[in-house]
Structure formats: structure tokens, C-alpha cells
């Protein structure tokens, strides 16, 4: 098959890790005989520097006309001025909205071989296999009014949380469907004891539940969810939440895996299903890590596994995706570690060598 993939590396470690995601994709293509047309674009801070805007219309069009987007990260201290007219992050929010990718799927997998570098006791991690489904195009990130104004008492800042029932229903259905295809447990996260949006959320989840008789629905308050994720993470299967809660909980959940650097994500405009093609936006859950950018030491696995999710959901190539994931497993099992997951006597490698090892494992897998 031939398809077009937009590659938007962005800022900080974004381009470094994305380069390895692309290498893994191309290595897979060579092994299985697939061609990819890669189209590169500037996005985020680098685009502000070069073009005066975080997202040129042609880059947004490129993303929309591609079969999938592989994204790195945007932002950094250089563009952190609170009074700047636009920020690198605006590009990411704009792209998510333009592409309508309301469902952000963040799987959290625990690698037994990383137990030694984990901050958790092995018995806490036993059986952990969960997915965070995060609503991605609504809530506090997008709703108006939003902004800052002067008042006689000083400045006031406003962000608005707003959700329509339709927005809530479509993301909850992604949660239900995913739970149905997994272990049948859905934790719907809200703050229904305080927030009106959350009461609508909870009501909608309860209304939909009878349509999914094989799924056991549990309502969990977000603060309690944060606690249980650390105390008893194995009790979770699918966690579904609104945008901001999902952002926070998925960073927290990444600690279970061992490092943020390991976690991929897929942002889709519908229910992910193997065998059904859907355009999508794929990015590691980590940010741009400005402190280590340019040093070649960032963990590229989040990007490589994001590329694997792309292969599964947007290219419909299940066997190929599994092969990429197994190559990552293999290299971790062989003891190779980037700095974020290294312990005392690990075989420490940089981003490029981690990519080399994963490419080699892929090439020898068939
Ligand atoms: C993420 C990131 C983004 C978000 C930032 C960079 C805008 O933290 O993808 O989780 O908050 O969505
Ligand atoms: Mn985040």
C-alpha cells in the first residue's frame, strides 16, 4: 500500500524522537513491502521563528489531506512569554480541532523488564494494562469565554469548562466500545460532586450503560482516581475522562510504565477499530523536554510506538503494528535503555542507537 504521512516534529526533542519513529516506520515498510510518502512541515515554536505563526494554513492543509500525522511536540522556554500573541501550543490545539480528533487513546503498558527502574513495588504493577481515553477537543482547552482582563481589583483570568451532551456521548461511546473489546471495565472519571459538566457526564454515562451490557461501568471521582491509579492500578481497564482530567491522569499513569518517554498516543475522530481505517494524529504523550533537547539522549520509544498505533489504526496493518511493538519489547528485553529508564548497570544508549536497535529487531523479525 502507498499512503501519505505528514511528519511534524516541532520543538525540543520532538524532531529527534520523531526521526526515530519515521525510521521504524520505514524499516517496517521495507520488511513488508509498503511505501510511505512522507511530507514534512514546521509546527510550533520553530514555525513562529521561521514564519511568524505557530501553524501555517498549508501545514494544517497538509495534515488534513494526509492519511495520518506523526507529531513530535511543541513549546519551550523561548516561547513562554505570557504576553505573546500566540504560543507554540496553539498549533497543536488548532490541529486537533481542525482534524476533529476528539478521542485521544493513551495505552499504558507495563514492561516486566523495567521493574528494576520502577518507583513501584513489583506487586503493585502486577497485571497493569490500562488505556486512558481522553476527550481532546473540548472542555477547558477550547471553550469560550477565555482570556484576561483588567478590573478595578486587578487582573482577572477566565477559562471556561463547557461540554454539550453530544460531545460527552461520543467520547463515552469510545470508552464503552474499547472496554467491550478488552476486559469489559470502564471507569468514567468526573468531579460530579462539584462540576455541572461532570454531572452531565455522569448522567450520560449511566444512560449509555444499558447499551453495553458486557461492560461494567464505574463512576470514579477524579481525585479518587488519581489515588487509585497509584494504589491499585491493576483494577483499571479503560479510563474515560474529559480533556484536562485526562491530560493529568495520563501523565500520572505513565509513571506506571516507567517513563513518560515510553508512552504513545493516537488521536482519532471516532472509535478505533482494527481493520477500519481512520485518519489520525499520533504523538508521544511527553512534551519537548527542553532540558535535554539536542543531546541525542531522549527516549524515542513513545514516538516509535505512536508510529505503530498509526500503522494499526490509520493504515489498517495489524500484523505490521504488532511487529513494531514486538521489536520494542525485544530491545527492552535485551537490556538496552535510554537515560530515563536506565539503572546502574543498564546498556545505556542514545536516541539514535535505540532507533538502530529497534530497526535491527524489526528487520530480523521476518
Ligand atoms: C499533551 C500535552 C499537551 C496537552 C500540551 C503540550 C498542550 O501536555 O498532549 O498531553 O495539554 O494536551
Ligand atoms: Mn499532557
Short mmCIF file of C-alpha atoms and ligand atoms in Angstrom, two decimals:
data_model
loop_
_atom_site.label_atom_id
_atom_site.label_comp_id
_atom_site.label_asym_id
_atom_site.label_seq_id
_atom_site.Cartn_x
_atom_site.Cartn_y
_atom_site.Cartn_z
CA UNK A 1 0.00 0.00 0.00
CA UNK A 2 1.08 3.57 -0.53
CA UNK A 3 -0.01 6.41 1.67
CA UNK A 4 0.87 9.91 2.69
CA UNK A 5 2.07 10.70 6.19
CA UNK A 6 2.59 14.22 7.47
CA UNK A 7 5.61 14.42 9.76
CA UNK A 8 5.54 17.37 12.15
CA UNK A 9 8.47 17.15 14.55
CA UNK A 10 8.02 20.53 16.23
CA UNK A 11 10.31 21.75 19.01
CA UNK A 12 12.78 20.48 21.61
CA UNK A 13 13.21 16.72 21.48
CA UNK A 14 10.23 16.49 19.09
CA UNK A 15 12.27 16.24 15.87
CA UNK A 16 14.83 13.85 17.44
CA UNK A 17 12.28 11.31 18.61
CA UNK A 18 10.10 11.68 15.52
CA UNK A 19 13.11 10.89 13.32
CA UNK A 20 13.32 7.51 15.07
CA UNK A 21 9.57 6.96 14.71
CA UNK A 22 9.98 7.55 10.97
CA UNK A 23 12.93 5.15 10.79
CA UNK A 24 10.94 2.41 12.48
CA UNK A 25 8.05 3.06 10.08
CA UNK A 26 10.33 2.88 7.05
CA UNK A 27 12.06 -0.24 8.33
CA UNK A 28 8.66 -1.87 8.73
CA UNK A 29 7.78 -0.75 5.18
CA UNK A 30 10.93 -2.37 3.83
CA UNK A 31 10.25 -5.64 5.62
CA UNK A 32 6.62 -5.84 4.49
CA UNK A 33 6.84 -4.05 1.14
CA UNK A 34 4.93 -0.83 1.89
CA UNK A 35 5.73 2.62 0.57
CA UNK A 36 5.15 5.79 2.54
CA UNK A 37 5.15 9.29 1.13
CA UNK A 38 6.48 11.47 3.95
CA UNK A 39 5.70 15.17 3.89
CA UNK A 40 7.47 17.33 6.45
CA UNK A 41 6.15 20.58 7.93
CA UNK A 42 7.16 23.17 10.53
CA UNK A 43 4.96 23.47 13.58
CA UNK A 44 5.07 25.23 16.96
CA UNK A 45 7.93 27.44 18.12
CA UNK A 46 10.09 26.74 15.09
CA UNK A 47 7.22 27.89 12.89
CA UNK A 48 6.83 31.08 14.96
CA UNK A 49 10.56 31.75 14.45
CA UNK A 50 10.55 31.00 10.72
CA UNK A 51 7.09 32.09 9.60
CA UNK A 52 5.72 34.28 12.41
CA UNK A 53 2.89 31.89 13.23
CA UNK A 54 2.77 28.53 15.07
CA UNK A 55 0.76 26.90 12.27
CA UNK A 56 0.75 27.95 8.62
CA UNK A 57 -2.52 27.22 6.79
CA UNK A 58 -0.64 24.98 4.34
CA UNK A 59 0.64 22.83 7.22
CA UNK A 60 -2.88 22.45 8.54
CA UNK A 61 -3.98 21.50 5.00
CA UNK A 62 -1.11 19.04 4.71
CA UNK A 63 -2.25 17.36 7.94
CA UNK A 64 -5.86 17.24 6.79
CA UNK A 65 -5.00 15.78 3.38
CA UNK A 66 -2.69 13.06 4.74
CA UNK A 67 -3.68 9.56 5.81
CA UNK A 68 -2.10 10.23 9.19
CA UNK A 69 0.08 12.68 11.08
CA UNK A 70 3.15 11.77 13.12
CA UNK A 71 3.70 14.61 15.57
CA UNK A 72 6.61 15.28 17.96
CA UNK A 73 5.96 18.06 20.44
CA UNK A 74 5.70 21.84 20.65
CA UNK A 75 6.74 24.51 23.12
CA UNK A 76 9.73 25.58 25.16
CA UNK A 77 11.03 28.36 27.40
CA UNK A 78 11.94 30.51 24.38
CA UNK A 79 8.23 30.98 23.56
CA UNK A 80 6.89 31.09 27.12
CA UNK A 81 6.18 34.82 27.24
CA UNK A 82 2.69 35.13 28.79
CA UNK A 83 2.05 38.27 26.74
CA UNK A 84 3.00 36.79 23.37
CA UNK A 85 0.16 36.93 20.82
CA UNK A 86 0.49 33.24 20.08
CA UNK A 87 2.15 30.21 21.59
CA UNK A 88 3.60 27.02 20.06
CA UNK A 89 0.88 25.00 21.84
CA UNK A 90 -1.76 26.88 19.81
CA UNK A 91 -0.62 24.88 16.78
CA UNK A 92 -1.31 21.59 18.50
CA UNK A 93 -4.72 22.68 19.74
CA UNK A 94 -5.57 24.04 16.29
CA UNK A 95 -4.52 20.83 14.56
CA UNK A 96 -6.53 18.66 16.96
CA UNK A 97 -9.58 20.83 16.38
CA UNK A 98 -9.11 21.07 12.59
CA UNK A 99 -8.77 17.31 12.29
CA UNK A 100 -11.69 16.72 14.66
CA UNK A 101 -9.71 14.11 16.58
CA UNK A 102 -11.81 14.15 19.73
CA UNK A 103 -10.71 10.75 21.04
CA UNK A 104 -7.21 10.53 22.45
CA UNK A 105 -6.21 6.95 23.21
CA UNK A 106 -3.29 6.53 25.61
CA UNK A 107 -2.43 2.91 26.41
CA UNK A 108 -0.32 2.24 29.49
CA UNK A 109 1.64 -0.95 29.31
CA UNK A 110 3.98 -2.22 31.98
CA UNK A 111 7.15 -3.93 30.79
CA UNK A 112 8.25 -6.57 33.30
CA UNK A 113 11.88 -5.99 32.28
CA UNK A 114 11.68 -2.42 33.51
CA UNK A 115 10.59 -3.41 37.02
CA UNK A 116 14.05 -2.64 38.38
CA UNK A 117 13.87 1.02 37.33
CA UNK A 118 10.31 1.48 38.58
CA UNK A 119 9.44 3.52 41.63
CA UNK A 120 6.67 0.99 42.33
CA UNK A 121 6.84 -2.31 44.17
CA UNK A 122 6.51 -5.20 41.68
CA UNK A 123 3.28 -6.43 43.29
CA UNK A 124 1.58 -3.06 42.62
CA UNK A 125 2.44 -3.29 38.92
CA UNK A 126 1.31 -6.88 38.53
CA UNK A 127 -1.47 -7.12 35.95
CA UNK A 128 -1.40 -3.43 34.99
CA UNK A 129 -2.76 -2.94 31.48
CA UNK A 130 -4.95 0.09 31.02
CA UNK A 131 -5.96 2.69 28.47
CA UNK A 132 -6.78 6.31 29.15
CA UNK A 133 -9.39 7.68 26.74
CA UNK A 134 -9.13 11.43 26.92
CA UNK A 135 -11.63 13.85 25.35
CA UNK A 136 -9.38 16.06 23.24
CA UNK A 137 -11.28 18.84 21.50
CA UNK A 138 -13.48 20.35 24.20
CA UNK A 139 -13.62 21.48 27.80
CA UNK A 140 -11.26 23.99 29.41
CA UNK A 141 -8.84 23.85 26.49
CA UNK A 142 -11.28 25.30 23.99
CA UNK A 143 -14.47 26.75 25.44
CA UNK A 144 -15.17 30.46 25.34
CA UNK A 145 -15.06 32.85 27.10
CA UNK A 146 -11.36 32.60 27.71
CA UNK A 147 -8.88 35.37 28.42
CA UNK A 148 -7.69 38.03 30.73
CA UNK A 149 -8.97 41.48 31.57
CA UNK A 150 -8.27 44.36 33.88
CA UNK A 151 -10.70 45.02 36.70
CA UNK A 152 -10.60 47.67 39.42
CA UNK A 153 -9.32 44.88 41.71
CA UNK A 154 -6.52 43.89 39.34
CA UNK A 155 -6.33 41.34 36.54
CA UNK A 156 -8.85 38.55 36.19
CA UNK A 157 -8.33 35.42 34.10
CA UNK A 158 -11.11 33.25 32.75
CA UNK A 159 -11.21 29.72 31.32
CA UNK A 160 -14.50 28.01 30.68
CA UNK A 161 -15.41 24.37 31.01
CA UNK A 162 -18.25 23.60 28.62
CA UNK A 163 -19.46 20.30 27.20
CA UNK A 164 -22.51 19.51 25.15
CA UNK A 165 -24.28 16.21 25.71
CA UNK A 166 -23.34 15.16 22.16
CA UNK A 167 -19.63 15.75 22.83
CA UNK A 168 -19.84 13.79 26.06
CA UNK A 169 -21.77 10.94 24.46
CA UNK A 170 -19.36 10.41 21.56
CA UNK A 171 -16.27 10.16 23.78
CA UNK A 172 -18.06 7.94 26.31
CA UNK A 173 -19.02 5.61 23.45
CA UNK A 174 -15.34 5.31 22.52
CA UNK A 175 -14.69 4.31 26.13
CA UNK A 176 -17.52 1.77 26.17
CA UNK A 177 -16.52 0.23 22.82
CA UNK A 178 -12.89 -0.04 23.83
CA UNK A 179 -13.84 -1.62 27.17
CA UNK A 180 -16.10 -4.04 25.29
CA UNK A 181 -13.13 -5.19 23.20
CA UNK A 182 -10.86 -5.52 26.25
CA UNK A 183 -11.64 -6.69 29.81
CA UNK A 184 -15.08 -5.08 29.98
CA UNK A 185 -14.40 -2.50 32.65
CA UNK A 186 -15.00 1.20 32.18
CA UNK A 187 -14.06 3.80 34.78
CA UNK A 188 -15.81 7.03 33.91
CA UNK A 189 -13.94 9.84 35.61
CA UNK A 190 -15.61 13.05 36.72
CA UNK A 191 -15.95 15.56 39.53
CA UNK A 192 -19.71 15.25 39.76
CA UNK A 193 -19.75 16.35 43.39
CA UNK A 194 -18.73 19.84 42.27
CA UNK A 195 -18.90 20.43 38.50
CA UNK A 196 -22.04 20.72 36.39
CA UNK A 197 -20.18 19.41 33.32
CA UNK A 198 -19.33 16.33 35.35
CA UNK A 199 -22.94 15.80 36.37
CA UNK A 200 -23.91 15.82 32.69
CA UNK A 201 -21.01 13.44 32.05
CA UNK A 202 -22.08 11.00 34.77
CA UNK A 203 -25.74 11.08 33.71
CA UNK A 204 -24.80 10.41 30.10
CA UNK A 205 -22.53 7.51 31.06
CA UNK A 206 -25.35 5.94 33.09
CA UNK A 207 -27.80 6.45 30.22
CA UNK A 208 -25.48 4.70 27.72
CA UNK A 209 -24.52 1.82 30.01
CA UNK A 210 -27.52 -0.46 29.18
CA UNK A 211 -26.44 -0.40 25.51
CA UNK A 212 -23.20 -2.11 26.54
CA UNK A 213 -24.34 -4.98 28.77
CA UNK A 214 -20.92 -6.66 28.79
CA UNK A 215 -19.25 -3.55 30.18
CA UNK A 216 -19.18 -2.88 33.89
CA UNK A 217 -19.40 0.88 34.36
CA UNK A 218 -17.94 2.53 37.44
CA UNK A 219 -18.12 6.27 38.18
CA UNK A 220 -14.91 7.50 39.78
CA UNK A 221 -14.23 10.97 41.09
CA UNK A 222 -11.06 12.35 39.55
CA UNK A 223 -9.26 12.94 42.83
CA UNK A 224 -10.00 9.42 43.97
CA UNK A 225 -8.96 8.09 40.55
CA UNK A 226 -5.58 9.81 40.94
CA UNK A 227 -5.12 7.98 44.22
CA UNK A 228 -6.26 4.56 42.99
CA UNK A 229 -4.00 4.79 39.94
CA UNK A 230 -1.07 4.66 42.34
CA UNK A 231 -2.50 2.34 44.98
CA UNK A 232 -4.26 -0.26 42.84
CA UNK A 233 -3.56 0.44 39.16
CA UNK A 234 -4.40 -3.13 38.09
CA UNK A 235 -8.08 -2.54 38.88
CA UNK A 236 -8.39 -0.26 35.84
CA UNK A 237 -9.08 -1.38 32.28
CA UNK A 238 -10.40 1.65 30.36
CA UNK A 239 -10.49 5.08 31.96
CA UNK A 240 -12.53 7.72 30.13
CA UNK A 241 -12.42 11.39 31.06
CA UNK A 242 -12.77 14.95 29.89
CA UNK A 243 -9.81 16.82 28.43
CA UNK A 244 -7.99 18.34 31.41
CA UNK A 245 -8.53 15.40 33.77
CA UNK A 246 -7.26 13.06 31.05
CA UNK A 247 -4.17 15.19 30.48
CA UNK A 248 -3.23 14.99 34.14
CA UNK A 249 -4.19 11.35 34.74
CA UNK A 250 -2.27 10.12 31.69
CA UNK A 251 0.98 11.75 32.86
CA UNK A 252 0.40 10.13 36.23
CA UNK A 253 -0.34 6.75 34.64
CA UNK A 254 2.85 6.95 32.57
CA UNK A 255 4.88 6.55 35.77
CA UNK A 256 3.43 3.03 35.98
CA UNK A 257 5.08 2.21 32.66
CA UNK A 258 8.40 3.52 33.94
CA UNK A 259 8.76 6.73 31.97
CA UNK A 260 6.70 9.21 30.03
CA UNK A 261 9.14 8.63 27.23
CA UNK A 262 7.62 5.21 26.57
CA UNK A 263 4.00 6.19 26.05
CA UNK A 264 2.39 6.65 22.65
CA UNK A 265 -0.99 8.09 21.79
CA UNK A 266 -3.47 8.07 18.97
CA UNK A 267 -5.99 10.85 18.45
CA UNK A 268 -8.90 9.78 16.33
CA UNK A 269 -12.19 11.12 15.06
CA UNK A 270 -14.07 8.00 16.13
CA UNK A 271 -13.86 4.58 17.69
CA UNK A 272 -10.54 2.88 16.97
CA UNK A 273 -11.04 -0.45 15.32
CA UNK A 274 -8.56 -2.80 13.84
CA UNK A 275 -9.26 -3.25 10.18
CA UNK A 276 -11.18 0.02 9.83
CA UNK A 277 -9.16 2.91 8.52
CA UNK A 278 -9.49 6.26 10.15
CA UNK A 279 -7.27 9.29 9.69
CA UNK A 280 -5.46 10.04 12.87
CA UNK A 281 -2.96 12.14 14.70
CA UNK A 282 -0.19 10.27 16.51
CA UNK A 283 2.11 11.68 19.16
CA UNK A 284 4.07 10.55 22.18
CA UNK A 285 2.42 11.79 25.40
CA UNK A 286 5.60 13.52 26.54
CA UNK A 287 6.47 17.13 25.80
CA UNK A 288 9.52 18.79 24.27
CA UNK A 289 11.88 18.28 27.24
CA UNK A 290 13.90 21.46 26.52
CA UNK A 291 16.44 20.49 29.22
CA UNK A 292 17.70 17.54 27.16
CA UNK A 293 16.88 18.73 23.62
CA UNK A 294 19.67 18.41 21.07
CA UNK A 295 21.69 15.98 23.21
CA UNK A 296 20.53 12.84 21.42
CA UNK A 297 19.55 11.14 24.67
CA UNK A 298 15.74 11.34 24.55
CA UNK A 299 13.75 8.11 24.59
CA UNK A 300 12.31 7.59 21.09
CA UNK A 301 10.04 4.69 22.10
CA UNK A 302 6.98 6.92 22.62
CA UNK A 303 7.28 8.07 19.02
CA UNK A 304 8.05 4.59 17.66
CA UNK A 305 5.01 3.14 19.44
CA UNK A 306 2.91 6.08 18.20
CA UNK A 307 4.00 5.13 14.68
CA UNK A 308 2.90 1.56 15.46
CA UNK A 309 -0.52 2.83 16.56
CA UNK A 310 -0.71 4.75 13.27
CA UNK A 311 0.06 1.58 11.37
CA UNK A 312 -2.72 -0.23 13.23
CA UNK A 313 -5.49 2.38 13.14
CA UNK A 314 -4.83 4.60 10.12
CA UNK A 315 -3.11 2.15 7.77
CA UNK A 316 -5.05 -0.91 8.92
CA UNK A 317 -1.92 -3.08 9.10
CA UNK A 318 -2.31 -5.13 12.26
CA UNK A 319 0.48 -7.64 11.74
CA UNK A 320 2.91 -4.85 10.89
CA UNK A 321 1.93 -2.89 14.03
CA UNK A 322 2.43 -5.95 16.22
CA UNK A 323 5.82 -6.46 14.62
CA UNK A 324 6.89 -2.92 15.53
CA UNK A 325 5.69 -3.38 19.11
CA UNK A 326 7.49 -6.69 19.44
CA UNK A 327 10.70 -5.07 18.20
CA UNK A 328 10.43 -2.56 21.06
CA UNK A 329 9.75 -5.39 23.53
CA UNK A 330 12.77 -7.27 22.21
CA UNK A 331 15.19 -4.37 22.59
CA UNK A 332 13.99 -3.62 26.12
CA UNK A 333 14.20 -7.30 26.98
CA UNK A 334 17.78 -7.29 25.68
CA UNK A 335 18.54 -4.64 28.28
CA UNK A 336 19.03 -1.51 26.17
CA UNK A 337 17.94 1.63 27.99
CA UNK A 338 17.82 5.34 27.31
CA UNK A 339 18.75 7.53 30.28
CA UNK A 340 15.16 7.96 31.50
CA UNK A 341 14.76 4.22 32.14
CA UNK A 342 18.36 3.27 32.91
CA UNK A 343 19.56 1.82 36.18
CA UNK A 344 23.08 1.27 37.42
CA UNK A 345 24.35 -1.40 35.01
CA UNK A 346 21.97 -0.99 32.06
CA UNK A 347 23.25 -0.88 28.50
CA UNK A 348 22.84 2.87 28.15
CA UNK A 349 22.04 4.06 24.61
CA UNK A 350 21.08 7.37 22.99
CA UNK A 351 18.05 8.05 20.79
CA UNK A 352 19.80 7.05 17.57
CA UNK A 353 21.16 3.79 18.92
CA UNK A 354 17.82 2.90 20.48
CA UNK A 355 16.35 3.50 17.00
CA UNK A 356 19.13 1.36 15.42
CA UNK A 357 18.39 -1.50 17.80
CA UNK A 358 14.64 -1.37 17.17
CA UNK A 359 15.17 -1.21 13.40
CA UNK A 360 17.52 -4.20 13.61
CA UNK A 361 14.99 -6.17 15.68
CA UNK A 362 12.30 -5.31 13.11
CA UNK A 363 14.47 -6.39 10.20
CA UNK A 364 15.28 -9.71 11.78
CA UNK A 365 11.69 -10.42 12.73
CA UNK A 366 10.60 -11.75 9.38
C1 LIG B 1 -0.35 16.55 25.91
C2 LIG B 1 0.33 17.86 26.15
C3 LIG B 1 -0.50 18.99 25.53
C4 LIG B 1 -1.87 18.96 26.17
C5 LIG B 1 0.14 20.40 25.62
C6 LIG B 1 1.51 20.44 25.01
C7 LIG B 1 -0.76 21.44 25.01
O1 LIG B 1 0.52 18.06 27.51
O2 LIG B 1 -0.52 16.17 24.73
O3 LIG B 1 -0.72 15.87 26.86
O4 LIG B 1 -2.05 19.51 27.27
O5 LIG B 1 -2.78 18.39 25.57
MN1 LIG B 2 -0.06 16.39 28.75
#
